[in-house]
Short mmCIF file of C-alpha atoms (C1' of nucleotides) in Angstrom, two decimals:
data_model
loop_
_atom_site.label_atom_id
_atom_site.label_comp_id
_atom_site.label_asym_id
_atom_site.label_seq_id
_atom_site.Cartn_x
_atom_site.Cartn_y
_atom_site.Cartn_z
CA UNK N 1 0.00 0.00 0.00
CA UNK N 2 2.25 2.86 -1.23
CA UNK N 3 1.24 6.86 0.14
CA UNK N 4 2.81 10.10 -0.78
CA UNK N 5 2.00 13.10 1.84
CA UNK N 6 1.81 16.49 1.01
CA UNK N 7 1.94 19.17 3.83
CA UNK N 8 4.02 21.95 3.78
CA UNK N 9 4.88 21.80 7.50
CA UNK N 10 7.43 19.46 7.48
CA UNK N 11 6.51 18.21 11.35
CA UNK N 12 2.98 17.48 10.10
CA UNK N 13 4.69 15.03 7.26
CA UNK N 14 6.76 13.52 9.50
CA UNK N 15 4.30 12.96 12.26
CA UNK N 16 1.92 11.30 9.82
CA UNK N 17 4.95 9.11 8.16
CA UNK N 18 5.93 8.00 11.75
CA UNK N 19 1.71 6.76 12.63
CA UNK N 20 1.31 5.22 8.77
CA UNK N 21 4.90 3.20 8.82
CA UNK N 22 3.86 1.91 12.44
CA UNK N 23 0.61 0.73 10.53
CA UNK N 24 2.47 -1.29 8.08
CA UNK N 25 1.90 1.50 5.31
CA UNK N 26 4.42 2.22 2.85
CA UNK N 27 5.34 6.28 2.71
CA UNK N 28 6.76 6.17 -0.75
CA UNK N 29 7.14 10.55 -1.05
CA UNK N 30 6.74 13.61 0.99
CA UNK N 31 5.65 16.85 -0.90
CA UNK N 32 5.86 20.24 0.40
CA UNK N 33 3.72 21.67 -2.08
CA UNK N 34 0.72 21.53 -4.18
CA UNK N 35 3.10 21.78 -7.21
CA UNK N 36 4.96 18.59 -6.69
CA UNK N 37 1.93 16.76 -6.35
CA UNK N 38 1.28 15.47 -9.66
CA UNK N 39 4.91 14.75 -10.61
CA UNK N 40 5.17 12.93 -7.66
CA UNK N 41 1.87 10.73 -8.76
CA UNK N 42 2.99 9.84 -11.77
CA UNK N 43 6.36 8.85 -10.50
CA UNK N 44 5.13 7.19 -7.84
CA UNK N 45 1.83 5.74 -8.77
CA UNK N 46 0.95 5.96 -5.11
CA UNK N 47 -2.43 4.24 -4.00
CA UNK N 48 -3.02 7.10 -1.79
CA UNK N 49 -2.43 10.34 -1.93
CA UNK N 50 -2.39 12.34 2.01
CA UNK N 51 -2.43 15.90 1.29
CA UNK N 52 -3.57 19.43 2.72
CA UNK N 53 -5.71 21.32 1.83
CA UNK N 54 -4.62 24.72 2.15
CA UNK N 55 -0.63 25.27 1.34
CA UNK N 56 1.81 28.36 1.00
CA UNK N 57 2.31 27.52 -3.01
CA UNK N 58 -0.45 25.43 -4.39
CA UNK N 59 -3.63 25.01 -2.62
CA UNK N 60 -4.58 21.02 -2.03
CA UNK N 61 -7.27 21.20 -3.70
CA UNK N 62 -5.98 22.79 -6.80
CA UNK N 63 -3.31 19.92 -6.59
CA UNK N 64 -5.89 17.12 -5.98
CA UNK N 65 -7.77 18.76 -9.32
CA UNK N 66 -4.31 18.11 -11.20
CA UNK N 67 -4.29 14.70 -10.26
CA UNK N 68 -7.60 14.21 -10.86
CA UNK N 69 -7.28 15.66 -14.21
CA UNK N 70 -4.46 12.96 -14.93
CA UNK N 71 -6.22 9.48 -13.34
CA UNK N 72 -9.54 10.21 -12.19
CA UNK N 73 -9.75 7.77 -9.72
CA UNK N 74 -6.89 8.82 -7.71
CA UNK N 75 -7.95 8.44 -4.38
CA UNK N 76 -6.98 11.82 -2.79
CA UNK N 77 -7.98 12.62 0.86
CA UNK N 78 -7.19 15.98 1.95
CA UNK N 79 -6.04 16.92 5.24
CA UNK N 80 -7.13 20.37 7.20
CA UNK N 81 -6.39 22.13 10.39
CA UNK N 82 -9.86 23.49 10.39
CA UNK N 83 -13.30 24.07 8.12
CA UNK N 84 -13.13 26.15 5.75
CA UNK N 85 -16.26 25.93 4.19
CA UNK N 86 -14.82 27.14 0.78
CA UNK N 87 -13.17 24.27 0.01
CA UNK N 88 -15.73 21.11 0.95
CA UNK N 89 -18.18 21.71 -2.31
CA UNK N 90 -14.88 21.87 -4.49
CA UNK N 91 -13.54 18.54 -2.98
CA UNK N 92 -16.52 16.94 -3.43
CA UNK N 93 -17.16 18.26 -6.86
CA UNK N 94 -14.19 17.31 -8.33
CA UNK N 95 -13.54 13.77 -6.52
CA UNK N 96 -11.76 13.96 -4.00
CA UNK N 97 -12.59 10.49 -1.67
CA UNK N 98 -11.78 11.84 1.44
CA UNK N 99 -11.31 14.92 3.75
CA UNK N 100 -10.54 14.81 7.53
CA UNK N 101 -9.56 17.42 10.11
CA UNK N 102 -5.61 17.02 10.97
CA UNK N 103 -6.57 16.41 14.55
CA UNK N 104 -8.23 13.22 14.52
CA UNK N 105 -5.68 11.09 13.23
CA UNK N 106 -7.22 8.05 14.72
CA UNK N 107 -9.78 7.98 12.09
CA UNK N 108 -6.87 8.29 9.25
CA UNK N 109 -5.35 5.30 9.04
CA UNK N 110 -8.84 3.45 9.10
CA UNK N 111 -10.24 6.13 6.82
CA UNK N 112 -6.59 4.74 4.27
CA UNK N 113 -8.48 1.58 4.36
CA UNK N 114 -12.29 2.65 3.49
CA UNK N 115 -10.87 4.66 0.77
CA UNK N 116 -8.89 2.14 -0.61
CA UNK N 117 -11.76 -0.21 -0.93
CA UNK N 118 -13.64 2.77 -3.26
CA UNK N 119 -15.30 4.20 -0.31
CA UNK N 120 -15.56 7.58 0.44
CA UNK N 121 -14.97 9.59 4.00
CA UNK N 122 -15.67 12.43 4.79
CA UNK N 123 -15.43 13.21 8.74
CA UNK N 124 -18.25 14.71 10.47
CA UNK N 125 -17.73 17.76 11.39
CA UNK N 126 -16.87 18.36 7.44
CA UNK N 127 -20.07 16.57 6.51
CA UNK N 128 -21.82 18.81 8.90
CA UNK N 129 -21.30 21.96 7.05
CA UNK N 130 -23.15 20.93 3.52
CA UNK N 131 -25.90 22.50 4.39
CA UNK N 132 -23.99 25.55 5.26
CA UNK N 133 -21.75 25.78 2.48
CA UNK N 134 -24.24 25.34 -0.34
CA UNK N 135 -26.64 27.85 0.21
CA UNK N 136 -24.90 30.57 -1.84
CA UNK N 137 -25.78 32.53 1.33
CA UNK N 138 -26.05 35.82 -0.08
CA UNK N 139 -25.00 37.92 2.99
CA UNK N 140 -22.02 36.29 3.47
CA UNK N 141 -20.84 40.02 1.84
CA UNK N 142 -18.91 42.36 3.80
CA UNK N 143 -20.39 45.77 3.75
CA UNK N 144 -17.79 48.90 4.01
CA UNK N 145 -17.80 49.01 7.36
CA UNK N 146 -17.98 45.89 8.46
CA UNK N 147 -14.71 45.47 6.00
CA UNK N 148 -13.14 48.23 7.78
CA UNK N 149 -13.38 47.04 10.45
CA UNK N 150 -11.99 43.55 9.30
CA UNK N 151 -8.63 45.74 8.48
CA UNK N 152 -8.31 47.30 11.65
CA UNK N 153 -8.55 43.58 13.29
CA UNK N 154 -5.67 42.76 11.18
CA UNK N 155 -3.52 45.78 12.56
CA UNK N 156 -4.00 43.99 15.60
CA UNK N 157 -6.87 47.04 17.26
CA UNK N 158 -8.28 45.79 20.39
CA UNK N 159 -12.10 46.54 20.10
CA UNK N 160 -11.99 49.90 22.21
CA UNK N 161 -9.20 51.17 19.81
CA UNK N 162 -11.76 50.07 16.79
CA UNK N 163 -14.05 51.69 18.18
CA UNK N 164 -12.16 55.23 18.69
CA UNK N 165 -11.32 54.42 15.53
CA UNK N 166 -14.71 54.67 13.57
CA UNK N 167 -16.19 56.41 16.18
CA UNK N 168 -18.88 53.86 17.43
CA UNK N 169 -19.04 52.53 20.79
CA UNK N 170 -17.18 49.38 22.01
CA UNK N 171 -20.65 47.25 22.19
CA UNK N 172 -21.29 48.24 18.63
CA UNK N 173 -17.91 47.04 17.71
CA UNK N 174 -18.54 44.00 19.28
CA UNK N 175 -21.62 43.32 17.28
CA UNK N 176 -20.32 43.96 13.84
CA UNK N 177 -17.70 41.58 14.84
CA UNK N 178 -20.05 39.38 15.96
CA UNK N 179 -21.97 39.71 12.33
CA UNK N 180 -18.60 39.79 10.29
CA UNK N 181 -18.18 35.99 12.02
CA UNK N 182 -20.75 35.09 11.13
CA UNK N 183 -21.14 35.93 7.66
CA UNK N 184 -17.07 34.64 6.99
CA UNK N 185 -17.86 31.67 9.18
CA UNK N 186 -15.41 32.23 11.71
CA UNK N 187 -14.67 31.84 14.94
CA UNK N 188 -13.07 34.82 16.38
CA UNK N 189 -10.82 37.62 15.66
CA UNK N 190 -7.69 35.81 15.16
CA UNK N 191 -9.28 33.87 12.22
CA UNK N 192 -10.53 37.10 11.01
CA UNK N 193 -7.03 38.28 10.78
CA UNK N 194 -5.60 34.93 8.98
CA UNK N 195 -8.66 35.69 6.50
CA UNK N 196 -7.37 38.99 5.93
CA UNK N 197 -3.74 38.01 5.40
CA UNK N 198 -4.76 35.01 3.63
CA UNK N 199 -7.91 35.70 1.28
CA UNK N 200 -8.05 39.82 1.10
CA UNK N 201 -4.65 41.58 1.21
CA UNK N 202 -3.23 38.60 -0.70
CA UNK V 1 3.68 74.18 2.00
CA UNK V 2 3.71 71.29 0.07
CA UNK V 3 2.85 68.19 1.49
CA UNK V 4 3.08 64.47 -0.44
CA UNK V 5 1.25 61.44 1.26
CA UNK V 6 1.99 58.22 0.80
CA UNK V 7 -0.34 55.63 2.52
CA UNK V 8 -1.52 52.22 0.68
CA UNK V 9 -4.73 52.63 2.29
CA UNK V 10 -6.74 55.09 -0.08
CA UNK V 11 -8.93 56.30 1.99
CA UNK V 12 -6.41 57.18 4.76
CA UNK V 13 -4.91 59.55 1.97
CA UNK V 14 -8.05 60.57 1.25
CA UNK V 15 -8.62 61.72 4.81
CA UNK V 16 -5.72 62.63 5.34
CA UNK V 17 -5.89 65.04 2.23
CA UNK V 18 -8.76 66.76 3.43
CA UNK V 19 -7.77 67.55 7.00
CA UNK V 20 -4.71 68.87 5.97
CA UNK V 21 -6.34 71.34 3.08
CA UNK V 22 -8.56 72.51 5.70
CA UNK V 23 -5.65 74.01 7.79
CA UNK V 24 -4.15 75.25 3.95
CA UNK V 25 -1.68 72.76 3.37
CA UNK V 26 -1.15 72.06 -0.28
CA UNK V 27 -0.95 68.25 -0.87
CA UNK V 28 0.84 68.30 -4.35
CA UNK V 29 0.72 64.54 -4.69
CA UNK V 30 -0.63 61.12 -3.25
CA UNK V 31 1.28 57.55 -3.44
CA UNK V 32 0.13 53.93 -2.44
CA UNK V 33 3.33 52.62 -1.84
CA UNK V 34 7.16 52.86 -0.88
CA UNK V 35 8.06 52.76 -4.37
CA UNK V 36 6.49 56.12 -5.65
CA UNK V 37 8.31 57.71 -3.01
CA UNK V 38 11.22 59.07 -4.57
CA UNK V 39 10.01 59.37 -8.09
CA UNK V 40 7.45 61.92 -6.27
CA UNK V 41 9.41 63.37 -4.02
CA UNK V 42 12.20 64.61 -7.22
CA UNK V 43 9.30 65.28 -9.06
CA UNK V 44 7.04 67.63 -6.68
CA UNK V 45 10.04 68.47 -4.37
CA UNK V 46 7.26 68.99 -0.79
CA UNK V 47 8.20 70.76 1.95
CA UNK V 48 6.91 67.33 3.93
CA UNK V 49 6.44 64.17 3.55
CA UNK V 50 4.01 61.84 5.03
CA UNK V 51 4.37 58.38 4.99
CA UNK V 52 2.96 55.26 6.45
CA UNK V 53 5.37 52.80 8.20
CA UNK V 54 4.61 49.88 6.59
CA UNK V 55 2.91 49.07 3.28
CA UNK V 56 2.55 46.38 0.95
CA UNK V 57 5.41 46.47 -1.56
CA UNK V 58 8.13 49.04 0.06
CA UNK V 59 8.19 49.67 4.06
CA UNK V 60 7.77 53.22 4.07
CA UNK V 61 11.02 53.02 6.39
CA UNK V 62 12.87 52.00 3.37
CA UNK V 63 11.61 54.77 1.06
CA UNK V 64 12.20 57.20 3.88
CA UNK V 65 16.26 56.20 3.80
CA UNK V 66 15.51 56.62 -0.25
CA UNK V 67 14.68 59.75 0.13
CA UNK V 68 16.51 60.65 2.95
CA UNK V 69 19.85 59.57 0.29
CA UNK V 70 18.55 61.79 -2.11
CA UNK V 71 18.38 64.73 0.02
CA UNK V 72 19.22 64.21 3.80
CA UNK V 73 17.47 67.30 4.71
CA UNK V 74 13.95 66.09 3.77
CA UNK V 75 11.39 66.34 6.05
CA UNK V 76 9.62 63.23 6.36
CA UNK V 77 6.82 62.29 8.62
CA UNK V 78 6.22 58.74 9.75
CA UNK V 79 2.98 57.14 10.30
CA UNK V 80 1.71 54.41 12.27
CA UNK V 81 -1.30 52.33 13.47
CA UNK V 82 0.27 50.49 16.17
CA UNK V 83 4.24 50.69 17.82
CA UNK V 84 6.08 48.40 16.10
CA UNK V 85 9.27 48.45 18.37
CA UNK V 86 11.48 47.50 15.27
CA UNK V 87 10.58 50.90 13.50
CA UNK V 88 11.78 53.18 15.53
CA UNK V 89 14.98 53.25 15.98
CA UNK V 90 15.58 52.79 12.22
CA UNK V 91 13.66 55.73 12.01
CA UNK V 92 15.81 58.11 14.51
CA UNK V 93 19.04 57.06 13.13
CA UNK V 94 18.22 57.55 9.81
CA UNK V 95 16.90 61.09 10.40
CA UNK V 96 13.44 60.47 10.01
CA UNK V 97 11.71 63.85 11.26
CA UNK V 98 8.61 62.93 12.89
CA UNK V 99 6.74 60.00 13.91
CA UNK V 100 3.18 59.77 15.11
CA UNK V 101 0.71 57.57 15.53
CA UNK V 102 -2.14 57.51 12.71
CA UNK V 103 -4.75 57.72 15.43
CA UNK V 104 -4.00 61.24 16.57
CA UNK V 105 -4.17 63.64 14.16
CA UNK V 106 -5.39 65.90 15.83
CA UNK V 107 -1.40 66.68 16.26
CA UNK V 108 -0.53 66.06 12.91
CA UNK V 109 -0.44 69.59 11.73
CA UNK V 110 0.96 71.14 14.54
CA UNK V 111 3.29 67.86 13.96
CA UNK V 112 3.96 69.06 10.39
CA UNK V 113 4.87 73.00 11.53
CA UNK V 114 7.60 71.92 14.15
CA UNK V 115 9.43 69.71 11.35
CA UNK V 116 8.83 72.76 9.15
CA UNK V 117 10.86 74.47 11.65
CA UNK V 118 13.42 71.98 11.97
CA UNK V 119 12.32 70.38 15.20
CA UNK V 120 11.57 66.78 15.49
CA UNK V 121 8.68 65.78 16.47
CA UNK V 122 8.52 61.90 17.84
CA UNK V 123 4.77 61.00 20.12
CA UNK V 124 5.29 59.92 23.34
CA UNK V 125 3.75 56.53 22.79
CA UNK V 126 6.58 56.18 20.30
CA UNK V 127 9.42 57.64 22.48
CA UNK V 128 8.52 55.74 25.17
CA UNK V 129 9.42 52.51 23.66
CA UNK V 130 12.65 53.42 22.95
CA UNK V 131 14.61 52.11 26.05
CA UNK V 132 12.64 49.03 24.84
CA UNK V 133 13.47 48.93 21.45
CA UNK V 134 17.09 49.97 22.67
CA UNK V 135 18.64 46.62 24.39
CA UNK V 136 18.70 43.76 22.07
CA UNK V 137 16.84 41.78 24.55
CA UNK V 138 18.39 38.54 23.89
CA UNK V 139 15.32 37.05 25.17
CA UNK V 140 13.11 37.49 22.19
CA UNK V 141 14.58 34.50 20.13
CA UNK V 142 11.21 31.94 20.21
CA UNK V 143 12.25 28.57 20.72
CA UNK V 144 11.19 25.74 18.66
CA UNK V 145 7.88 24.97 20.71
CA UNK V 146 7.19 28.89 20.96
CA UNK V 147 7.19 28.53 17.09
CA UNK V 148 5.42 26.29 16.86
CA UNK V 149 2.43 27.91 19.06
CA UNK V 150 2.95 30.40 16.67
CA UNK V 151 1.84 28.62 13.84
CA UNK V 152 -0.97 27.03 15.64
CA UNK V 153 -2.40 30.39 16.60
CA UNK V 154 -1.78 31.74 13.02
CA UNK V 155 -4.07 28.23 11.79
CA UNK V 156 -6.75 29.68 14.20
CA UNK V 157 -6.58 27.33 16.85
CA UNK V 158 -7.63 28.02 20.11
CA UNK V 159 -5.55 27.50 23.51
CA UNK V 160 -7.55 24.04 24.36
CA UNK V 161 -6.91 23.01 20.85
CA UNK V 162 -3.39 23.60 20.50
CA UNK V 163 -3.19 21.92 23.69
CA UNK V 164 -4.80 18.92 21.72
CA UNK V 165 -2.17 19.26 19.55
CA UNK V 166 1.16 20.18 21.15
CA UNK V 167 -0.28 17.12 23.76
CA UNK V 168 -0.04 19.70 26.78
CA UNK V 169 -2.16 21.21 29.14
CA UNK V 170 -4.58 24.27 28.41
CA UNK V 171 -2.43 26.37 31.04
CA UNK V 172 0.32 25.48 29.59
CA UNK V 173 -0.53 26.80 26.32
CA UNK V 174 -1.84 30.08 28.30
CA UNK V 175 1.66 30.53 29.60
CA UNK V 176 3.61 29.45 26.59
CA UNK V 177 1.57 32.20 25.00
CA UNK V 178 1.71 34.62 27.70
CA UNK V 179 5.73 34.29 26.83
CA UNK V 180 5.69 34.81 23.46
CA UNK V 181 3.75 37.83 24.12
CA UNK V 182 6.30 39.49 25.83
CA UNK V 183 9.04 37.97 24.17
CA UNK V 184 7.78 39.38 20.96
CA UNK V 185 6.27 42.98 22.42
CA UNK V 186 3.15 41.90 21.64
CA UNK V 187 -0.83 42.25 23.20
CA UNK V 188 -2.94 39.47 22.05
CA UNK V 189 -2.73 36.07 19.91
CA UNK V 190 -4.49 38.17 16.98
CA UNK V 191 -1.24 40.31 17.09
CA UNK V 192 0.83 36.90 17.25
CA UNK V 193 -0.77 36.37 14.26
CA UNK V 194 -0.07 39.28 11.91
CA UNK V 195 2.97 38.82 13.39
CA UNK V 196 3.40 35.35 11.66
CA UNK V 197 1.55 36.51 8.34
CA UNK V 198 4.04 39.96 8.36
CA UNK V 199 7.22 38.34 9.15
CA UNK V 200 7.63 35.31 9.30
CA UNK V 201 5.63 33.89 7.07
CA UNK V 202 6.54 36.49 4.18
"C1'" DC M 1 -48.68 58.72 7.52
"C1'" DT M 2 -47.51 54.27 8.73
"C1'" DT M 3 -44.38 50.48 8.21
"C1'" DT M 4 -39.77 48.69 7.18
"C1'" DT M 5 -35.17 48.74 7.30
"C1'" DA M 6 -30.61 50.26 8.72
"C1'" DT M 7 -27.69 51.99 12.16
"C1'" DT M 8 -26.21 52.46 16.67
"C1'" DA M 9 -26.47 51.37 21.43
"C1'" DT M 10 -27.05 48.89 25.96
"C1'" DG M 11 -26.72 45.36 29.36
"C1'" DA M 12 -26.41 40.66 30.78
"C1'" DC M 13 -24.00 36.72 30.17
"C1'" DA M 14 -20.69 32.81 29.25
"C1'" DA M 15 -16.50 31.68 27.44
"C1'" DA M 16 -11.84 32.56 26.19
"C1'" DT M 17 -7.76 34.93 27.01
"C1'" DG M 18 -3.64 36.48 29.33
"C1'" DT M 19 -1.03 37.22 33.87
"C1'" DC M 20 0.99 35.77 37.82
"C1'" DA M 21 2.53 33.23 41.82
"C1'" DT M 22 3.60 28.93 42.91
"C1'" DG M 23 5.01 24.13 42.74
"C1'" DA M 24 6.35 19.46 40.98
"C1'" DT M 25 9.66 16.99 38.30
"C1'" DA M 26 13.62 15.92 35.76
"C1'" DT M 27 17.92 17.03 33.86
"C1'" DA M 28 22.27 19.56 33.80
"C1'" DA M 29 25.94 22.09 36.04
"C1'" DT M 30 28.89 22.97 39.84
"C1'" DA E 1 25.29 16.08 46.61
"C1'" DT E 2 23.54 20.29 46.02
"C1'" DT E 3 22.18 23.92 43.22
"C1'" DA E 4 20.41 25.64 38.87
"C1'" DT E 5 17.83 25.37 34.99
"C1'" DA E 6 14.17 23.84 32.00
"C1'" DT E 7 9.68 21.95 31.37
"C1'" DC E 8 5.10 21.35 32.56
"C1'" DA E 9 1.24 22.19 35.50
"C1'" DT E 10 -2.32 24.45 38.56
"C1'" DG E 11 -5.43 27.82 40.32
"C1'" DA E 12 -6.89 32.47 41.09
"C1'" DC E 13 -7.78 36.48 38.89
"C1'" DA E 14 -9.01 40.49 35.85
"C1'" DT E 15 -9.93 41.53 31.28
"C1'" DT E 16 -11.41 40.83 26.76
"C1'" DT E 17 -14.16 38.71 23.65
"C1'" DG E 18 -18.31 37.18 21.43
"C1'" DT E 19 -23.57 36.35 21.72
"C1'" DC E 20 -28.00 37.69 22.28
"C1'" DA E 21 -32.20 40.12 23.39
"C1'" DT E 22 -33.80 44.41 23.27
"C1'" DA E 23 -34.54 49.23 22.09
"C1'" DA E 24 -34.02 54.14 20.37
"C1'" DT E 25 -33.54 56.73 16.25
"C1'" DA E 26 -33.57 58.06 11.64
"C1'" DA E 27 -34.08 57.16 6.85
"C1'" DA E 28 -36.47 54.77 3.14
"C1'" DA E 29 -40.43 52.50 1.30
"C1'" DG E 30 -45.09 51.54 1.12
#
DNA sequence: CTTTTATTATGACAAATGTCATGATATAAT
DNA sequence: ATTATATCATGACATTTGTCATAATAAAAG
């Protein structure tokens, strides 16, 4: 049973090499990045493909397309830290046969084996944002302010200096924050920081 | 008095552009990045310059020492959202004129008639960082774990799942954290992560 | 002129965050 | 062997953060 893994944190590859060789797997190739996932395929002709889904380079799921594009039964699963709704209609879409959260890595190894036997997995708490992620959700659109006030997050403004900033009170603050999260699906301000540097200023 | 600004954040010239022709300035020019800076400088030759800290393409400390190169008697402002210790003493010693913090400008023009005069004009929430900024404080290297918290908190974990993943406690996490903060000047794990998407990252 | 809708605000609340003092344990240095 | 140092942990604590119900106000729509 050969794998490659593509992460581009090296510990992350190395952690999952070290749980898949104690399971009698063989780790044939370690990627860093979505662009050496297809050459690494088709030297490898791996019978699993590990990968995440979000990387510095190439996104996973751009890489898993690539594959995809070349055999199109690959059987990908993609790897991520945490839901990002984005990316779970995509992976579906396009054929990907698995998609787990990083932290359960229990599940992985017996996920290997579903997969392998042309079953698909998906974990839960993926699964359980369908619903959420088709609906084309229409106010999922930041309005000036509210976008603003995303940018002064990412300068790292505590919500008293937002709100000196733009002249509102603190409690108002905290509700368009509390909008803004949910509209992005996020969590809390930290993520809506790593969306900025990650989706808007880049 | 001609003024130039120089701000990647349009409307922050924008503003910026009407306070200051209010109090009859004459802003002869407006750039969006560390790169115009000289070209507009030779071109308009201002009596000031007002430039954000840091931008997208050029730091607006490196298009300072640009212009400062060209002529070392330029006036040039500095601009900033939040102290960013680094900054500052690149700033003095390369005989940047004035440094304030983007939130007051209620001082800016006042700011802008002591450099006119030759003074320097450096806030106080700037200055008194200095003995800060000053000692190399051989105690702001991260270690490896530090780094990797880091990382976790620029994925968008939170403390208990870090703590998942790092396989220690929650309080442990707090105070791993807590060290970084200070280790790295910082306020909050939203800073820690534009912190990781500013420098290390990029 | 009502009725909606948008904008701002408040207060109560739970949860998460960050700080700090303190302590246990193990390893390294003297 | 004793002292130092590093690593991990705990609990108390204040603060910040995010959610939610509710409401005042003004502007827009009917």
């Amino acid at each position: 049973m050969k794998v490659i893994l593509i992460d581009d944190d090296k510990l992350v590859t190395l952690s999952l090499k070290t749980i898949l060789e104690v399971e009698g797997l063989d780790v044939v190739a370690c990627g860093e990045d979505g662009n050496e996932a297809l050459d690494l395929y088709k030297e490898y002709q791996p019978d699993i493909v590990l990968m995440d889904v979000r990387m510095k380079e190439k996104k996973g799921i751009d890489a898993a397309k690539d594959i995809l594009n070349y055999d199109k039964d690959a059987k990908i699963i993609l790897l991520t830290t945490f839901v990002d709704d984005d990316y779970i209609l995509e992976a579906i879409s396009c054929g990907v046969k698995g998609y787990l959260l990083k932290q359960d890595y229990e599940k992985l190894v017996d996920a290997i084996e579903k997969v392998t036997n042309s079953q698909i997995v998906y974990s839960n708490e993926i699964l359980s944002r369908i619903p959420n992620a088709m609906n084309p959700n229409n106010d999922n659109v930041l309005s000036y302010k509210e976008l603003k006030v995303v940018k002064l997050i990412a300068q790292g403004l505590n919500n008293k200096e937002i709100s000196q900033e733009i002249y509102l009170s603190e409690g108002t603050v905290r509700n368009y924050i509390s909008n803004i999260l949910t509209k992005l699906d996020l969590r809390d301000r930290t993520q809506i920081a790593i969306y900025y540097y990650t989706k808007i200023s880049k």
